[in-house]
Amino acid sequence: MLIERWKLVQDGLTGAFRTDRLGKDYREQTVLGPLVYENGVHNGTRWQQNRNGITYTFTNYHERDAIDDRAFTSRNTTDVKLIGEAIDENAYVVQIDPPFGRLEWLFIDKRNGQVVRRERIERHTRIVTVYDDFKSFDGVLEPSHVRTTDSLGNDREQTIVSRVLDSTPDLADIAIPPSRPFVEFPAGTSTVKLPVRFINGLCIVRVLVDGHPFDFLLDTGAAGIVIDSSLADALNLERYGNRVGATFGNFDETTAIVPSLAVGPLRMRNVVVRDLSLTFRPDEKTRIWGLLGFDFFADTAIHIDAERGIAEATAPAAFRPPLDASEETVELDDKIPAVTTHVGSVAARMVLDTGANRTLLALDFANRADLGDRSTNVARFRGVGGLASGETAHAAALAIGSLDIGGVTVDISSADFGTEDVDGFIGTDVLHDFEAWFNYRDNAVYLRRKPR
């Protein structure tokens, strides 16, 4: 087993990065202060454990890097080209740009053939990784220092501490770790009604933050639990690190740990949250102070019925899917529920987003899809990074898996959605016609059409 230990500096924090690798299996752990995150592959299954200790598996539909790697090793001169030299690095510059991959450039040292710099485009961001201080290990040159920066200003730096081969490996070091209990149900209770109300199609849930009531959005489109920075200030929470994110614009964020969150009788303790500025109001009387996203959904099964104004949470072990609902597979690669859809005859991957009340398509997908004439009216919508704008069009036919939805009005935008390889978001303008049961443990959503 190859075991590497690195010193890590990231987001203004100093910590450690560990890798254990045996064949195709590996397990990586990042520790930054009290924040711990793990990911890996075990027997072909990809997994992550987030900073709240929730472990989940996923399919990995993000194939752009793998497509680039295959293009580079295939020596396909159509997709891989020598475009010049870099004098400072004394390196050849190779451009890789295969169909369905990503645009990137490798800087290859003329003397030893090692990649000393990699530049790539992810979404709207340029990411640069520099490899240096190469040392021979088991007959192969390996970098002892790696630094990654991006055009948003984020920085990650790794410096090797030790690199060894273990001839008597402990298989537990590459095993998938169990989830820690996160959402606590009352003793003897497996299903509870959540304190919610619906405003403009959105599910607003009352959350007690250290005993104080605040309105949060019950949001499948949020990849974690988020609180507004002013709330973190009022609670005098300690912050950990700083970075810049991008969703409909750039935003500053940090991380905090909330001692207690409660949703009705449900309890969560020592909750790691993203801390950023939220300015969203679903109406003039209601301010949103946080987003209740992936971590909450991952440790419960959530039933939402907007027509009856209810939302319920069930302990995953006690959940039984409704027999008369359509089951659709969700992919949770980005901790948001992506489903296979069709817009007309064109296949798409779209996110079921309870935090959006309008359906949105990416511009590049909309240009391929079966859409009617686009309106000259400007559509405006909000994300955590601010306001974005786009066009409006009519899709004559939308299908979610096996469910035919019919014609829908969609917004179209070239804005940064905050994720790759997703063609759009299905909002509550469509979902309000269904009862929905989200069961992340089984990578499934169940949709039952309401009678008209």
GROMACS .gro file of N, CA, C and O in nm, residues 82-175:
model
  376
   82LEU      N    1   0.068   1.984  -2.979
   82LEU     CA    2   0.180   2.063  -2.931
   82LEU      C    3   0.163   2.204  -2.985
   82LEU      O    4   0.162   2.225  -3.107
   83ILE      N    5   0.147   2.302  -2.895
   83ILE     CA    6   0.117   2.437  -2.941
   83ILE      C    7   0.231   2.535  -2.917
   83ILE      O    8   0.222   2.651  -2.957
   84GLY      N    9   0.339   2.490  -2.850
   84GLY     CA   10   0.449   2.582  -2.829
   84GLY      C   11   0.537   2.540  -2.713
   84GLY      O   12   0.535   2.424  -2.670
   85GLU      N   13   0.616   2.635  -2.665
   85GLU     CA   14   0.707   2.611  -2.555
   85GLU      C   15   0.691   2.722  -2.451
   85GLU      O   16   0.653   2.834  -2.484
   86ALA      N   17   0.720   2.686  -2.324
   86ALA     CA   18   0.720   2.783  -2.215
   86ALA      C   19   0.864   2.802  -2.170
   86ALA      O   20   0.927   2.709  -2.119
   87ILE      N   21   0.917   2.921  -2.190
   87ILE     CA   22   1.058   2.947  -2.161
   87ILE      C   23   1.086   2.936  -2.011
   87ILE      O   24   1.184   2.874  -1.969
   88ASP      N   25   0.999   2.994  -1.928
   88ASP     CA   26   1.025   2.995  -1.783
   88ASP      C   27   1.031   2.854  -1.726
   88ASP      O   28   1.111   2.825  -1.637
   89GLU      N   29   0.945   2.765  -1.775
   89GLU     CA   30   0.942   2.628  -1.725
   89GLU      C   31   1.034   2.534  -1.802
   89GLU      O   32   1.050   2.419  -1.765
   90ASN      N   33   1.093   2.584  -1.913
   90ASN     CA   34   1.172   2.499  -2.002
   90ASN      C   35   1.090   2.376  -2.040
   90ASN      O   36   1.134   2.262  -2.027
   91ALA      N   37   0.969   2.403  -2.088
   91ALA     CA   38   0.872   2.295  -2.109
   91ALA      C   39   0.801   2.310  -2.243
   91ALA      O   40   0.785   2.421  -2.295
   92TYR      N   41   0.760   2.197  -2.297
   92TYR     CA   42   0.668   2.195  -2.410
   92TYR      C   43   0.526   2.219  -2.357
   92TYR      O   44   0.491   2.176  -2.247
   93VAL      N   45   0.444   2.287  -2.437
   93VAL     CA   46   0.305   2.312  -2.398
   93VAL      C   47   0.215   2.232  -2.491
   93VAL      O   48   0.218   2.248  -2.613
   94VAL      N   49   0.136   2.145  -2.431
   94VAL     CA   50   0.044   2.058  -2.505
   94VAL      C   51  -0.099   2.097  -2.471
   94VAL      O   52  -0.135   2.107  -2.353
   95GLN      N   53  -0.179   2.120  -2.574
   95GLN     CA   54  -0.321   2.153  -2.553
   95GLN      C   55  -0.405   2.028  -2.572
   95GLN      O   56  -0.387   1.953  -2.668
   96ILE      N   57  -0.499   2.006  -2.478
   96ILE     CA   58  -0.591   1.893  -2.484
   96ILE      C   59  -0.732   1.950  -2.488
   96ILE      O   60  -0.771   2.028  -2.402
   97ASP      N   61  -0.808   1.911  -2.589
   97ASP     CA   62  -0.944   1.965  -2.603
   97ASP      C   63  -1.033   1.865  -2.677
   97ASP      O   64  -1.078   1.890  -2.789
   98PRO      N   65  -1.062   1.749  -2.614
   98PRO     CA   66  -1.144   1.648  -2.681
   98PRO      C   67  -1.293   1.678  -2.667
   98PRO      O   68  -1.334   1.752  -2.577
   99PRO      N   69  -1.376   1.620  -2.755
   99PRO     CA   70  -1.521   1.635  -2.738
   99PRO      C   71  -1.564   1.582  -2.602
   99PRO      O   72  -1.518   1.475  -2.558
  100PHE      N   73  -1.647   1.657  -2.533
  100PHE     CA   74  -1.703   1.621  -2.402
  100PHE      C   75  -1.599   1.621  -2.291
  100PHE      O   76  -1.629   1.584  -2.178
  101GLY      N   77  -1.476   1.662  -2.321
  101GLY     CA   78  -1.375   1.678  -2.217
  101GLY      C   79  -1.370   1.823  -2.174
  101GLY      O   80  -1.469   1.895  -2.179
  102ARG      N   81  -1.251   1.866  -2.134
  102ARG     CA   82  -1.235   2.007  -2.099
  102ARG      C   83  -1.110   2.060  -2.169
  102ARG      O   84  -1.019   1.984  -2.206
  103LEU      N   85  -1.105   2.188  -2.184
  103LEU     CA   86  -0.988   2.253  -2.242
  103LEU      C   87  -0.881   2.264  -2.134
  103LEU      O   88  -0.905   2.320  -2.026
  104GLU      N   89  -0.763   2.209  -2.164
  104GLU     CA   90  -0.653   2.222  -2.068
  104GLU      C   91  -0.520   2.222  -2.141
  104GLU      O   92  -0.510   2.186  -2.259
  105TRP      N   93  -0.416   2.263  -2.067
  105TRP     CA   94  -0.281   2.272  -2.120
  105TRP      C   95  -0.186   2.205  -2.022
  105TRP      O   96  -0.190   2.233  -1.901
  106LEU      N   97  -0.101   2.118  -2.072
  106LEU     CA   98   0.002   2.053  -1.992
  106LEU      C   99   0.138   2.110  -2.030
  106LEU      O  100   0.171   2.122  -2.149
  107PHE      N  101   0.218   2.144  -1.930
  107PHE     CA  102   0.354   2.192  -1.949
  107PHE      C  103   0.447   2.076  -1.912
  107PHE      O  104   0.452   2.034  -1.796
  108ILE      N  105   0.517   2.024  -2.011
  108ILE     CA  106   0.596   1.902  -1.994
  108ILE      C  107   0.745   1.936  -2.000
  108ILE      O  108   0.794   1.990  -2.101
  109ASP      N  109   0.814   1.908  -1.890
  109ASP     CA  110   0.956   1.939  -1.878
  109ASP      C  111   1.035   1.872  -1.991
  109ASP      O  112   1.024   1.752  -2.015
  110LYS      N  113   1.117   1.953  -2.062
  110LYS     CA  114   1.194   1.900  -2.174
  110LYS      C  115   1.299   1.798  -2.130
  110LYS      O  116   1.336   1.708  -2.206
  111ARG      N  117   1.345   1.810  -2.006
  111ARG     CA  118   1.457   1.727  -1.962
  111ARG      C  119   1.412   1.588  -1.917
  111ARG      O  120   1.481   1.490  -1.943
  112ASN      N  121   1.298   1.579  -1.846
  112ASN     CA  122   1.261   1.451  -1.786
  112ASN      C  123   1.120   1.403  -1.821
  112ASN      O  124   1.078   1.297  -1.777
  113GLY      N  125   1.047   1.481  -1.900
  113GLY     CA  126   0.914   1.439  -1.942
  113GLY      C  127   0.806   1.450  -1.836
  113GLY      O  128   0.694   1.402  -1.857
  114GLN      N  129   0.835   1.514  -1.723
  114GLN     CA  130   0.736   1.528  -1.616
  114GLN      C  131   0.644   1.647  -1.642
  114GLN      O  132   0.688   1.751  -1.694
  115VAL      N  133   0.517   1.632  -1.606
  115VAL     CA  134   0.424   1.745  -1.611
  115VAL      C  135   0.455   1.837  -1.493
  115VAL      O  136   0.447   1.795  -1.377
  116VAL      N  137   0.494   1.959  -1.522
  116VAL     CA  138   0.532   2.053  -1.416
  116VAL      C  139   0.426   2.162  -1.394
  116VAL      O  140   0.432   2.236  -1.296
  117ARG      N  141   0.329   2.168  -1.485
  117ARG     CA  142   0.223   2.268  -1.472
  117ARG      C  143   0.103   2.219  -1.550
  117ARG      O  144   0.117   2.163  -1.660
  118ARG      N  145  -0.015   2.241  -1.494
  118ARG     CA  146  -0.139   2.206  -1.561
  118ARG      C  147  -0.235   2.323  -1.548
  118ARG      O  148  -0.258   2.373  -1.437
  119GLU      N  149  -0.289   2.367  -1.659
  119GLU     CA  150  -0.391   2.472  -1.657
  119GLU      C  151  -0.517   2.416  -1.722
  119GLU      O  152  -0.510   2.353  -1.827
  120ARG      N  153  -0.631   2.441  -1.661
  120ARG     CA  154  -0.756   2.387  -1.714
  120ARG      C  155  -0.870   2.484  -1.686
  120ARG      O  156  -0.861   2.569  -1.596
  121ILE      N  157  -0.976   2.468  -1.763
  121ILE     CA  158  -1.095   2.551  -1.747
  121ILE      C  159  -1.207   2.465  -1.688
  121ILE      O  160  -1.243   2.362  -1.744
  122GLU      N  161  -1.257   2.504  -1.573
  122GLU     CA  162  -1.374   2.440  -1.512
  122GLU      C  163  -1.482   2.546  -1.498
  122GLU      O  164  -1.463   2.645  -1.429
  123ARG      N  165  -1.596   2.519  -1.565
  123ARG     CA  166  -1.702   2.619  -1.573
  123ARG      C  167  -1.643   2.749  -1.627
  123ARG      O  168  -1.585   2.752  -1.734
  124HIS      N  169  -1.648   2.856  -1.551
  124HIS     CA  170  -1.594   2.983  -1.598
  124HIS      C  171  -1.462   3.017  -1.528
  124HIS      O  172  -1.418   3.132  -1.532
  125THR      N  173  -1.400   2.920  -1.466
  125THR     CA  174  -1.283   2.944  -1.382
  125THR      C  175  -1.159   2.877  -1.440
  125THR      O  176  -1.165   2.762  -1.484
  126ARG      N  177  -1.048   2.947  -1.439
  126ARG     CA  178  -0.920   2.891  -1.481
  126ARG      C  179  -0.846   2.841  -1.358
  126ARG      O  180  -0.828   2.916  -1.261
  127ILE      N  181  -0.801   2.717  -1.362
  127ILE     CA  182  -0.733   2.654  -1.248
  127ILE      C  183  -0.592   2.616  -1.290
  127ILE      O  184  -0.572   2.552  -1.395
  128VAL      N  185  -0.494   2.655  -1.211
  128VAL     CA  186  -0.353   2.630  -1.241
  128VAL      C  187  -0.292   2.547  -1.129
  128VAL      O  188  -0.300   2.584  -1.011
  129THR      N  189  -0.230   2.433  -1.164
  129THR     CA  190  -0.159   2.348  -1.069
  129THR      C  191  -0.014   2.338  -1.110
  129THR      O  192   0.017   2.307  -1.226
  130VAL      N  193   0.077   2.365  -1.016
  130VAL     CA  194   0.221   2.359  -1.039
  130VAL      C  195   0.280   2.246  -0.956
  130VAL      O  196   0.253   2.236  -0.835
  131TYR      N  197   0.359   2.160  -1.020
  131TYR     CA  198   0.426   2.047  -0.955
  131TYR      C  199   0.577   2.074  -0.956
  131TYR      O  200   0.634   2.102  -1.062
  132ASP      N  201   0.641   2.061  -0.838
  132ASP     CA  202   0.786   2.081  -0.837
  132ASP      C  203   0.850   1.999  -0.725
  132ASP      O  204   0.782   1.919  -0.660
  133ASP      N  205   0.982   2.021  -0.707
  133ASP     CA  206   1.062   1.947  -0.610
  133ASP      C  207   1.046   1.796  -0.631
  133ASP      O  208   1.009   1.722  -0.539
  134PHE      N  209   1.075   1.751  -0.752
  134PHE     CA  210   1.061   1.609  -0.785
  134PHE      C  211   1.172   1.527  -0.719
  134PHE      O  212   1.290   1.567  -0.719
  135LYS      N  213   1.132   1.411  -0.663
  135LYS     CA  214   1.227   1.319  -0.601
  135LYS      C  215   1.193   1.177  -0.644
  135LYS      O  216   1.077   1.143  -0.665
  136SER      N  217   1.298   1.097  -0.656
  136SER     CA  218   1.278   0.958  -0.698
  136SER      C  219   1.219   0.877  -0.584
  136SER      O  220   1.266   0.880  -0.470
  137PHE      N  221   1.111   0.804  -0.617
  137PHE     CA  222   1.049   0.713  -0.520
  137PHE      C  223   1.012   0.584  -0.591
  137PHE      O  224   0.936   0.588  -0.689
  138ASP      N  225   1.065   0.473  -0.545
  138ASP     CA  226   1.041   0.343  -0.606
  138ASP      C  227   1.069   0.347  -0.756
  138ASP      O  228   0.995   0.289  -0.836
  139GLY      N  229   1.173   0.420  -0.792
  139GLY     CA  230   1.215   0.427  -0.932
  139GLY      C  231   1.139   0.525  -1.018
  139GLY      O  232   1.160   0.529  -1.140
  140VAL      N  233   1.051   0.605  -0.959
  140VAL     CA  234   0.968   0.700  -1.035
  140VAL      C  235   0.984   0.839  -0.974
  140VAL      O  236   0.985   0.854  -0.851
  141LEU      N  237   0.997   0.941  -1.060
  141LEU     CA  238   1.001   1.078  -1.011
  141LEU      C  239   0.861   1.122  -0.967
  141LEU      O  240   0.764   1.110  -1.042
  142GLU      N  241   0.850   1.174  -0.845
  142GLU     CA  242   0.723   1.221  -0.791
  142GLU      C  243   0.742   1.361  -0.734
  142GLU      O  244   0.846   1.391  -0.673
  143PRO      N  245   0.641   1.449  -0.752
  143PRO     CA  246   0.654   1.584  -0.695
  143PRO      C  247   0.639   1.580  -0.543
  143PRO      O  248   0.558   1.506  -0.489
  144SER      N  249   0.718   1.664  -0.476
  144SER     CA  250   0.707   1.677  -0.330
  144SER      C  251   0.636   1.805  -0.290
  144SER      O  252   0.615   1.830  -0.171
  145HIS      N  253   0.601   1.886  -0.389
  145HIS     CA  254   0.531   2.011  -0.362
  145HIS      C  255   0.432   2.036  -0.475
  145HIS      O  256   0.468   2.027  -0.593
  146VAL      N  257   0.307   2.063  -0.439
  146VAL     CA  258   0.200   2.087  -0.537
  146VAL      C  259   0.121   2.209  -0.491
  146VAL      O  260   0.079   2.216  -0.375
  147ARG      N  261   0.101   2.302  -0.582
  147ARG     CA  262   0.021   2.420  -0.548
  147ARG      C  263  -0.084   2.444  -0.656
  147ARG      O  264  -0.051   2.446  -0.775
  148THR      N  265  -0.208   2.464  -0.613
  148THR     CA  266  -0.319   2.489  -0.705
  148THR      C  267  -0.383   2.624  -0.671
  148THR      O  268  -0.418   2.649  -0.555
  149THR      N  269  -0.397   2.709  -0.771
  149THR     CA  270  -0.466   2.837  -0.755
  149THR      C  271  -0.572   2.848  -0.864
  149THR      O  272  -0.566   2.779  -0.966
  150ASP      N  273  -0.671   2.934  -0.842
  150ASP     CA  274  -0.770   2.956  -0.946
  150ASP      C  275  -0.795   3.105  -0.966
  150ASP      O  276  -0.747   3.188  -0.889
  151SER      N  277  -0.868   3.136  -1.071
  151SER     CA  278  -0.890   3.276  -1.108
  151SER      C  279  -0.985   3.348  -1.013
  151SER      O  280  -1.002   3.470  -1.024
  152LEU      N  281  -1.046   3.274  -0.918
  152LEU     CA  282  -1.127   3.338  -0.815
  152LEU      C  283  -1.042   3.384  -0.697
  152LEU      O  284  -1.090   3.459  -0.612
  153GLY      N  285  -0.916   3.334  -0.690
  153GLY     CA  286  -0.828   3.371  -0.579
  153GLY      C  287  -0.811   3.262  -0.475
  153GLY      O  288  -0.744   3.283  -0.373
  154ASN      N  289  -0.869   3.143  -0.497
  154ASN     CA  290  -0.853   3.034  -0.402
  154ASN      C  291  -0.717   2.967  -0.420
  154ASN      O  292  -0.661   2.964  -0.530
  155ASP      N  293  -0.663   2.910  -0.311
  155ASP     CA  294  -0.526   2.858  -0.311
  155ASP      C  295  -0.520   2.732  -0.225
  155ASP      O  296  -0.575   2.729  -0.115
  156ARG      N  297  -0.452   2.627  -0.277
  156ARG     CA  298  -0.428   2.504  -0.201
  156ARG      C  299  -0.283   2.464  -0.224
  156ARG      O  300  -0.238   2.455  -0.340
  157GLU      N  301  -0.208   2.441  -0.117
  157GLU     CA  302  -0.066   2.406  -0.127
  157GLU      C  303  -0.036   2.282  -0.045
  157GLU      O  304  -0.071   2.275   0.074
  158GLN      N  305   0.029   2.182  -0.108
  158GLN     CA  306   0.065   2.058  -0.041
  158GLN      C  307   0.216   2.039  -0.045
  158GLN      O  308   0.279   2.058  -0.150
  159THR      N  309   0.273   2.000   0.070
  159THR     CA  310   0.416   1.971   0.079
  159THR      C  311   0.432   1.833   0.143
  159THR      O  312   0.378   1.809   0.252
  160ILE      N  313   0.507   1.744   0.077
  160ILE     CA  314   0.517   1.607   0.125
  160ILE      C  315   0.588   1.601   0.260
  160ILE      O  316   0.685   1.672   0.285
  161VAL      N  317   0.533   1.519   0.349
  161VAL     CA  318   0.596   1.491   0.479
  161VAL      C  319   0.659   1.353   0.476
  161VAL      O  320   0.772   1.332   0.520
  162SER      N  321   0.585   1.254   0.421
  162SER     CA  322   0.640   1.119   0.409
  162SER      C  323   0.569   1.047   0.296
  162SER      O  324   0.453   1.074   0.264
  163ARG      N  325   0.643   0.955   0.234
  163ARG     CA  326   0.588   0.872   0.127
  163ARG      C  327   0.652   0.734   0.141
  163ARG      O  328   0.773   0.720   0.124
  164VAL      N  329   0.570   0.632   0.175
  164VAL     CA  330   0.624   0.499   0.203
  164VAL      C  331   0.537   0.392   0.139
  164VAL      O  332   0.418   0.415   0.109
  165LEU      N  333   0.596   0.275   0.119
  165LEU     CA  334   0.524   0.157   0.076
  165LEU      C  335   0.511   0.062   0.194
  165LEU      O  336   0.610   0.027   0.258
  166ASP      N  337   0.387   0.021   0.226
  166ASP     CA  338   0.359  -0.071   0.336
  166ASP      C  339   0.332  -0.209   0.279
  166ASP      O  340   0.233  -0.229   0.208
  167SER      N  341   0.420  -0.305   0.308
  167SER     CA  342   0.405  -0.440   0.254
  167SER      C  343   0.305  -0.524   0.332
  167SER      O  344   0.269  -0.634   0.288
  168THR      N  345   0.257  -0.475   0.446
  168THR     CA  346   0.155  -0.547   0.524
  168THR      C  347   0.039  -0.452   0.551
  168THR      O  348   0.016  -0.408   0.664
  169PRO      N  349  -0.034  -0.415   0.446
  169PRO     CA  350  -0.136  -0.311   0.460
  169PRO      C  351  -0.254  -0.356   0.546
  169PRO      O  352  -0.291  -0.473   0.550
  170ASP      N  353  -0.313  -0.257   0.613
  170ASP     CA  354  -0.437  -0.276   0.687
  170ASP      C  355  -0.551  -0.233   0.595
  170ASP      O  356  -0.562  -0.115   0.559
  171LEU      N  357  -0.636  -0.329   0.553
  171LEU     CA  358  -0.742  -0.297   0.457
  171LEU      C  359  -0.843  -0.198   0.512
  171LEU      O  360  -0.916  -0.134   0.435
  172ALA      N  361  -0.848  -0.183   0.644
  172ALA     CA  362  -0.939  -0.083   0.702
  172ALA      C  363  -0.900   0.058   0.660
  172ALA      O  364  -0.985   0.148   0.659
  173ASP      N  365  -0.772   0.076   0.620
  173ASP     CA  366  -0.726   0.210   0.582
  173ASP      C  367  -0.785   0.256   0.449
  173ASP      O  368  -0.778   0.375   0.416
  174ILE      N  369  -0.838   0.163   0.368
  174ILE     CA  370  -0.900   0.203   0.241
  174ILE      C  371  -1.049   0.170   0.238
  174ILE      O  372  -1.114   0.181   0.134
  175ALA      N  373  -1.106   0.129   0.353
  175ALA     CA  374  -1.248   0.094   0.360
  175ALA      C  375  -1.334   0.220   0.359
  175ALA      O  376  -1.287   0.330   0.392
   0.00000   0.00000   0.00000
